[in-house]
Amino acid sequence: MYEDILIPFDGSEGAAEVLYHASEIAHWADATVHVLYVADTNRDSVTVVEGQTIDVLVQEGEDIVEEAAKTLDTLGVSYDTDVVQGNPAPAIVEYAERYDHDLIVMPTHGRQGVSRYLIGSVSEKVVRLSSVPVLTVRMQPDETLEFPYENILIPTDGSTAATHAAERVVELAASLDATVHVLSVVDNSALGPEVRSTITGKESEQAAIDAVETVVSEAETNGVMNTIRHIEHGAPAEVILDCIESNDIHAVGMGTTGKRGTDRILLGSVAGKTVRAAPVPVMTVTGPEYQ
């Protein structure tokens, strides 16, 4: 399923947890882990020591990836490490695309001293920019990290972007023999007044049912044995979080963009809210038009 997994890494406690989780995935997939530290060129990190010009962040990065390498050695994972300079989010995305990595795994925050290059805003920029699927892990006390994933949630609005994301996620679910929960949210509040006057609640409900059935069909075609359908009403991000909690979900897979007419339930803002708030890993897949 995956051959090359990229881990942007800053050595923080949260990042270390992600390293372990990504290593579990790498073991399962027989993949190589690529540990990347980005020395942020937005910060003034160059100094002179004993007459030599030194980039403190680059030096710090070398130490951090060396520690990651020691951990990966103990875990028995195939790996390599690299330190690059650049603007963190674009640098991560460009690196993954340049070397044809299959998956980016990163925390939604991370700090090392005064370094903040893996705070949520950077992770969310990577989610928005990357043509490579991104698995984000929100490092909070209530975070659940279990692998293999037994229950995977796929939110969908039936759009091309959501369906494209679902195709990628059901491949993972089939490989893991996981149960796929497919969720579509009827959110009439997202429609303008002129649209609400012409689209009835029944039509919106049918659209949600059709969206779910499309993903269920894709899952069954890929060999997923167990699927569960969810048609809910409410605010999409809130419904997604409720569904995670009530169904013992271990991971979420969703598109970063999605539209059907004026319906915008899977726009980046919903994906962003899910990435920030979900207590389980969230895999985001950019729509095919951005790849």
PDB file of C-alpha atoms in Angstrom, residues 47-238:
ATOM      1  CA  THR A  47      25.561  32.947  13.736  1.00  0.00           C
ATOM      2  CA  VAL A  48      29.374  33.028  13.858  1.00  0.00           C
ATOM      3  CA  VAL A  49      31.217  30.689  16.245  1.00  0.00           C
ATOM      4  CA  GLU A  50      35.005  30.827  16.420  1.00  0.00           C
ATOM      5  CA  GLY A  51      35.155  32.529  13.051  1.00  0.00           C
ATOM      6  CA  GLN A  52      32.878  29.979  11.344  1.00  0.00           C
ATOM      7  CA  THR A  53      29.411  30.784  10.038  1.00  0.00           C
ATOM      8  CA  ILE A  54      26.927  28.282  11.440  1.00  0.00           C
ATOM      9  CA  ASP A  55      23.186  27.840  10.866  1.00  0.00           C
ATOM     10  CA  VAL A  56      21.967  26.975  14.348  1.00  0.00           C
ATOM     11  CA  LEU A  57      18.707  25.464  13.106  1.00  0.00           C
ATOM     12  CA  VAL A  58      20.482  23.212  10.620  1.00  0.00           C
ATOM     13  CA  GLN A  59      22.799  22.030  13.370  1.00  0.00           C
ATOM     14  CA  GLU A  60      19.817  21.481  15.669  1.00  0.00           C
ATOM     15  CA  GLY A  61      18.064  19.579  12.892  1.00  0.00           C
ATOM     16  CA  GLU A  62      21.021  17.251  12.431  1.00  0.00           C
ATOM     17  CA  ASP A  63      20.918  16.394  16.133  1.00  0.00           C
ATOM     18  CA  ILE A  64      17.154  15.859  16.079  1.00  0.00           C
ATOM     19  CA  VAL A  65      17.091  13.512  13.070  1.00  0.00           C
ATOM     20  CA  GLU A  66      20.012  11.593  14.587  1.00  0.00           C
ATOM     21  CA  GLU A  67      17.905  10.949  17.687  1.00  0.00           C
ATOM     22  CA  ALA A  68      15.004   9.875  15.469  1.00  0.00           C
ATOM     23  CA  ALA A  69      17.354   7.477  13.680  1.00  0.00           C
ATOM     24  CA  LYS A  70      18.298   5.860  17.005  1.00  0.00           C
ATOM     25  CA  THR A  71      14.616   5.308  17.769  1.00  0.00           C
ATOM     26  CA  LEU A  72      13.962   3.833  14.336  1.00  0.00           C
ATOM     27  CA  ASP A  73      16.959   1.542  14.747  1.00  0.00           C
ATOM     28  CA  THR A  74      15.393   0.104  17.900  1.00  0.00           C
ATOM     29  CA  LEU A  75      12.056  -0.290  16.091  1.00  0.00           C
ATOM     30  CA  GLY A  76      13.661  -2.134  13.204  1.00  0.00           C
ATOM     31  CA  VAL A  77      12.236   0.148  10.531  1.00  0.00           C
ATOM     32  CA  SER A  78      13.929   0.905   7.221  1.00  0.00           C
ATOM     33  CA  TYR A  79      14.615   4.645   7.196  1.00  0.00           C
ATOM     34  CA  ASP A  80      16.665   7.598   6.044  1.00  0.00           C
ATOM     35  CA  THR A  81      16.988  11.165   7.330  1.00  0.00           C
ATOM     36  CA  ASP A  82      17.414  14.593   5.810  1.00  0.00           C
ATOM     37  CA  VAL A  83      17.705  18.231   6.875  1.00  0.00           C
ATOM     38  CA  VAL A  84      16.656  20.960   4.434  1.00  0.00           C
ATOM     39  CA  GLN A  85      16.195  24.707   4.600  1.00  0.00           C
ATOM     40  CA  GLY A  86      13.034  26.462   3.555  1.00  0.00           C
ATOM     41  CA  ASN A  87       9.585  27.728   4.405  1.00  0.00           C
ATOM     42  CA  PRO A  88       8.302  24.714   6.381  1.00  0.00           C
ATOM     43  CA  ALA A  89       4.913  23.881   4.833  1.00  0.00           C
ATOM     44  CA  PRO A  90       5.861  24.361   1.157  1.00  0.00           C
ATOM     45  CA  ALA A  91       9.215  22.660   1.798  1.00  0.00           C
ATOM     46  CA  ILE A  92       7.491  19.581   3.237  1.00  0.00           C
ATOM     47  CA  VAL A  93       5.032  19.399   0.336  1.00  0.00           C
ATOM     48  CA  GLU A  94       7.715  19.894  -2.315  1.00  0.00           C
ATOM     49  CA  TYR A  95       9.945  17.278  -0.696  1.00  0.00           C
ATOM     50  CA  ALA A  96       7.178  14.657  -0.649  1.00  0.00           C
ATOM     51  CA  GLU A  97       6.272  15.335  -4.267  1.00  0.00           C
ATOM     52  CA  ARG A  98       9.867  15.456  -5.499  1.00  0.00           C
ATOM     53  CA  TYR A  99      10.699  12.050  -4.037  1.00  0.00           C
ATOM     54  CA  ASP A 100       7.332  10.405  -4.833  1.00  0.00           C
ATOM     55  CA  HIS A 101       6.405   9.664  -1.253  1.00  0.00           C
ATOM     56  CA  ASP A 102       3.077   7.897  -0.735  1.00  0.00           C
ATOM     57  CA  LEU A 103       2.064   9.383   2.615  1.00  0.00           C
ATOM     58  CA  ILE A 104       2.980  12.278   4.906  1.00  0.00           C
ATOM     59  CA  VAL A 105       2.521  11.632   8.632  1.00  0.00           C
ATOM     60  CA  MET A 106       2.753  14.586  10.994  1.00  0.00           C
ATOM     61  CA  PRO A 107       1.395  15.970  14.273  1.00  0.00           C
ATOM     62  CA  THR A 108      -0.971  18.909  14.243  1.00  0.00           C
ATOM     63  CA  HIS A 109       1.400  20.669  16.633  1.00  0.00           C
ATOM     64  CA  GLY A 110       4.927  20.235  17.903  1.00  0.00           C
ATOM     65  CA  ARG A 111       7.568  22.299  19.639  1.00  0.00           C
ATOM     66  CA  GLN A 112      11.224  21.991  20.471  1.00  0.00           C
ATOM     67  CA  GLY A 113      12.261  24.834  22.732  1.00  0.00           C
ATOM     68  CA  VAL A 114      11.291  28.014  20.901  1.00  0.00           C
ATOM     69  CA  SER A 115      10.842  26.145  17.599  1.00  0.00           C
ATOM     70  CA  ARG A 116       7.242  26.196  16.393  1.00  0.00           C
ATOM     71  CA  TYR A 117       7.575  24.951  12.829  1.00  0.00           C
ATOM     72  CA  LEU A 118       5.126  22.081  13.334  1.00  0.00           C
ATOM     73  CA  ILE A 119       2.358  24.037  15.023  1.00  0.00           C
ATOM     74  CA  GLY A 120      -1.139  23.421  13.719  1.00  0.00           C
ATOM     75  CA  SER A 121      -1.033  26.172  11.133  1.00  0.00           C
ATOM     76  CA  VAL A 122       1.876  24.517   9.332  1.00  0.00           C
ATOM     77  CA  SER A 123       0.223  21.100   9.394  1.00  0.00           C
ATOM     78  CA  GLU A 124      -2.983  22.574   8.036  1.00  0.00           C
ATOM     79  CA  LYS A 125      -1.064  24.316   5.258  1.00  0.00           C
ATOM     80  CA  VAL A 126       0.466  20.963   4.345  1.00  0.00           C
ATOM     81  CA  VAL A 127      -3.014  19.430   4.300  1.00  0.00           C
ATOM     82  CA  ARG A 128      -4.217  22.151   1.928  1.00  0.00           C
ATOM     83  CA  LEU A 129      -1.160  22.172  -0.341  1.00  0.00           C
ATOM     84  CA  SER A 130      -0.164  18.529  -0.595  1.00  0.00           C
ATOM     85  CA  SER A 131      -1.110  16.295  -3.516  1.00  0.00           C
ATOM     86  CA  VAL A 132       0.204  13.434  -1.353  1.00  0.00           C
ATOM     87  CA  PRO A 133      -2.230  12.069   1.281  1.00  0.00           C
ATOM     88  CA  VAL A 134      -1.527  13.478   4.747  1.00  0.00           C
ATOM     89  CA  LEU A 135      -2.151  11.614   7.997  1.00  0.00           C
ATOM     90  CA  THR A 136      -2.348  14.104  10.864  1.00  0.00           C
ATOM     91  CA  VAL A 137      -2.244  13.184  14.524  1.00  0.00           C
ATOM     92  CA  ARG A 138      -3.537  15.667  17.085  1.00  0.00           C
ATOM     93  CA  MET A 139      -1.290  15.222  20.088  1.00  0.00           C
ATOM     94  CA  GLN A 140      -3.606  15.808  23.032  1.00  0.00           C
ATOM     95  CA  PRO A 141      -4.299  13.722  26.169  1.00  0.00           C
ATOM     96  CA  ASP A 142      -7.489  12.271  24.655  1.00  0.00           C
ATOM     97  CA  GLU A 143      -5.775  11.214  21.423  1.00  0.00           C
ATOM     98  CA  THR A 144      -6.268   7.559  20.477  1.00  0.00           C
ATOM     99  CA  LEU A 145      -3.499   5.887  18.484  1.00  0.00           C
ATOM    100  CA  GLU A 146      -4.312   2.309  17.585  1.00  0.00           C
ATOM    101  CA  PHE A 147      -2.981   0.364  14.637  1.00  0.00           C
ATOM    102  CA  PRO A 148      -4.118  -1.576  12.708  1.00  0.00           C
ATOM    103  CA  TYR A 149      -7.238   0.569  12.385  1.00  0.00           C
ATOM    104  CA  GLU A 150     -10.330  -1.576  12.923  1.00  0.00           C
ATOM    105  CA  ASN A 151     -12.966   1.108  12.294  1.00  0.00           C
ATOM    106  CA  ILE A 152     -12.403   3.798   9.654  1.00  0.00           C
ATOM    107  CA  LEU A 153     -14.809   6.689   9.100  1.00  0.00           C
ATOM    108  CA  ILE A 154     -15.254   8.199   5.622  1.00  0.00           C
ATOM    109  CA  PRO A 155     -17.330  11.405   5.518  1.00  0.00           C
ATOM    110  CA  THR A 156     -18.694  12.193   2.049  1.00  0.00           C
ATOM    111  CA  ASP A 157     -20.943  14.674   0.270  1.00  0.00           C
ATOM    112  CA  GLY A 158     -20.916  12.745  -3.011  1.00  0.00           C
ATOM    113  CA  SER A 159     -18.689  15.279  -4.765  1.00  0.00           C
ATOM    114  CA  THR A 160     -15.876  14.279  -7.082  1.00  0.00           C
ATOM    115  CA  ALA A 161     -13.316  15.328  -4.462  1.00  0.00           C
ATOM    116  CA  ALA A 162     -14.985  13.353  -1.682  1.00  0.00           C
ATOM    117  CA  THR A 163     -15.393  10.291  -3.886  1.00  0.00           C
ATOM    118  CA  HIS A 164     -11.743  10.494  -4.958  1.00  0.00           C
ATOM    119  CA  ALA A 165     -10.658  10.598  -1.307  1.00  0.00           C
ATOM    120  CA  ALA A 166     -12.932   7.680  -0.476  1.00  0.00           C
ATOM    121  CA  GLU A 167     -11.291   5.575  -3.188  1.00  0.00           C
ATOM    122  CA  ARG A 168      -7.895   6.041  -1.534  1.00  0.00           C
ATOM    123  CA  VAL A 169      -9.204   5.367   1.956  1.00  0.00           C
ATOM    124  CA  VAL A 170     -11.159   2.208   1.091  1.00  0.00           C
ATOM    125  CA  GLU A 171      -7.969   0.726  -0.381  1.00  0.00           C
ATOM    126  CA  LEU A 172      -6.357   1.141   3.036  1.00  0.00           C
ATOM    127  CA  ALA A 173      -9.436  -0.238   4.805  1.00  0.00           C
ATOM    128  CA  ALA A 174      -9.513  -3.301   2.547  1.00  0.00           C
ATOM    129  CA  SER A 175      -5.820  -3.956   3.194  1.00  0.00           C
ATOM    130  CA  LEU A 176      -6.435  -3.761   6.948  1.00  0.00           C
ATOM    131  CA  ASP A 177      -9.689  -5.761   6.825  1.00  0.00           C
ATOM    132  CA  ALA A 178     -11.257  -2.810   8.643  1.00  0.00           C
ATOM    133  CA  THR A 179     -14.910  -1.908   9.012  1.00  0.00           C
ATOM    134  CA  VAL A 180     -15.765   1.175   6.953  1.00  0.00           C
ATOM    135  CA  HIS A 181     -18.266   3.661   8.372  1.00  0.00           C
ATOM    136  CA  VAL A 182     -19.600   5.951   5.641  1.00  0.00           C
ATOM    137  CA  LEU A 183     -21.142   9.227   6.800  1.00  0.00           C
ATOM    138  CA  SER A 184     -23.059  11.883   4.922  1.00  0.00           C
ATOM    139  CA  VAL A 185     -24.442  14.926   6.713  1.00  0.00           C
ATOM    140  CA  VAL A 186     -27.620  16.713   5.690  1.00  0.00           C
ATOM    141  CA  ASP A 187     -26.769  20.340   6.392  1.00  0.00           C
ATOM    142  CA  ASN A 188     -29.498  22.571   4.987  1.00  0.00           C
ATOM    143  CA  SER A 189     -28.055  25.558   6.812  1.00  0.00           C
ATOM    144  CA  ALA A 190     -25.190  25.532   4.296  1.00  0.00           C
ATOM    145  CA  LEU A 191     -27.602  26.359   1.479  1.00  0.00           C
ATOM    146  CA  GLY A 192     -28.601  29.914   0.629  1.00  0.00           C
ATOM    147  CA  PRO A 193     -32.242  31.038   1.026  1.00  0.00           C
ATOM    148  CA  GLU A 194     -32.874  30.885  -2.721  1.00  0.00           C
ATOM    149  CA  VAL A 195     -31.654  27.284  -2.803  1.00  0.00           C
ATOM    150  CA  ARG A 196     -33.590  26.218   0.266  1.00  0.00           C
ATOM    151  CA  SER A 197     -36.749  27.360  -1.461  1.00  0.00           C
ATOM    152  CA  THR A 198     -36.204  24.895  -4.297  1.00  0.00           C
ATOM    153  CA  ILE A 199     -34.490  21.961  -2.613  1.00  0.00           C
ATOM    154  CA  THR A 200     -36.638  20.082  -0.146  1.00  0.00           C
ATOM    155  CA  GLY A 201     -35.408  18.260   2.881  1.00  0.00           C
ATOM    156  CA  LYS A 202     -36.364  15.005   1.190  1.00  0.00           C
ATOM    157  CA  GLU A 203     -34.121  15.782  -1.785  1.00  0.00           C
ATOM    158  CA  SER A 204     -31.221  16.643   0.510  1.00  0.00           C
ATOM    159  CA  GLU A 205     -31.729  13.404   2.387  1.00  0.00           C
ATOM    160  CA  GLN A 206     -31.748  11.432  -0.870  1.00  0.00           C
ATOM    161  CA  ALA A 207     -28.550  13.151  -1.983  1.00  0.00           C
ATOM    162  CA  ALA A 208     -26.902  12.086   1.280  1.00  0.00           C
ATOM    163  CA  ILE A 209     -28.114   8.511   0.816  1.00  0.00           C
ATOM    164  CA  ASP A 210     -26.766   8.450  -2.747  1.00  0.00           C
ATOM    165  CA  ALA A 211     -23.399   9.781  -1.555  1.00  0.00           C
ATOM    166  CA  VAL A 212     -23.128   7.052   1.056  1.00  0.00           C
ATOM    167  CA  GLU A 213     -24.157   4.312  -1.363  1.00  0.00           C
ATOM    168  CA  THR A 214     -21.476   5.407  -3.844  1.00  0.00           C
ATOM    169  CA  VAL A 215     -18.753   4.952  -1.227  1.00  0.00           C
ATOM    170  CA  VAL A 216     -20.231   1.698   0.085  1.00  0.00           C
ATOM    171  CA  SER A 217     -20.241   0.327  -3.465  1.00  0.00           C
ATOM    172  CA  GLU A 218     -16.607   1.382  -3.917  1.00  0.00           C
ATOM    173  CA  ALA A 219     -15.691  -0.265  -0.620  1.00  0.00           C
ATOM    174  CA  GLU A 220     -17.393  -3.538  -1.522  1.00  0.00           C
ATOM    175  CA  THR A 221     -15.733  -3.516  -4.953  1.00  0.00           C
ATOM    176  CA  ASN A 222     -12.360  -3.218  -3.194  1.00  0.00           C
ATOM    177  CA  GLY A 223     -13.111  -6.176  -0.962  1.00  0.00           C
ATOM    178  CA  VAL A 224     -14.229  -4.423   2.224  1.00  0.00           C
ATOM    179  CA  MET A 225     -16.366  -6.984   4.033  1.00  0.00           C
ATOM    180  CA  ASN A 226     -18.039  -4.747   6.615  1.00  0.00           C
ATOM    181  CA  THR A 227     -19.659  -1.382   5.915  1.00  0.00           C
ATOM    182  CA  ILE A 228     -21.945   0.725   8.091  1.00  0.00           C
ATOM    183  CA  ARG A 229     -24.052   3.576   6.729  1.00  0.00           C
ATOM    184  CA  HIS A 230     -24.639   6.827   8.622  1.00  0.00           C
ATOM    185  CA  ILE A 231     -27.060   9.552   7.464  1.00  0.00           C
ATOM    186  CA  GLU A 232     -27.103  12.391   9.978  1.00  0.00           C
ATOM    187  CA  HIS A 233     -28.386  15.968  10.279  1.00  0.00           C
ATOM    188  CA  GLY A 234     -26.449  18.895  11.715  1.00  0.00           C
ATOM    189  CA  ALA A 235     -23.202  20.814  11.400  1.00  0.00           C
ATOM    190  CA  PRO A 236     -20.777  18.547   9.487  1.00  0.00           C
ATOM    191  CA  ALA A 237     -17.675  18.947  11.667  1.00  0.00           C
ATOM    192  CA  GLU A 238     -19.674  18.401  14.860  1.00  0.00           C
TER     193      GLU A 238
END
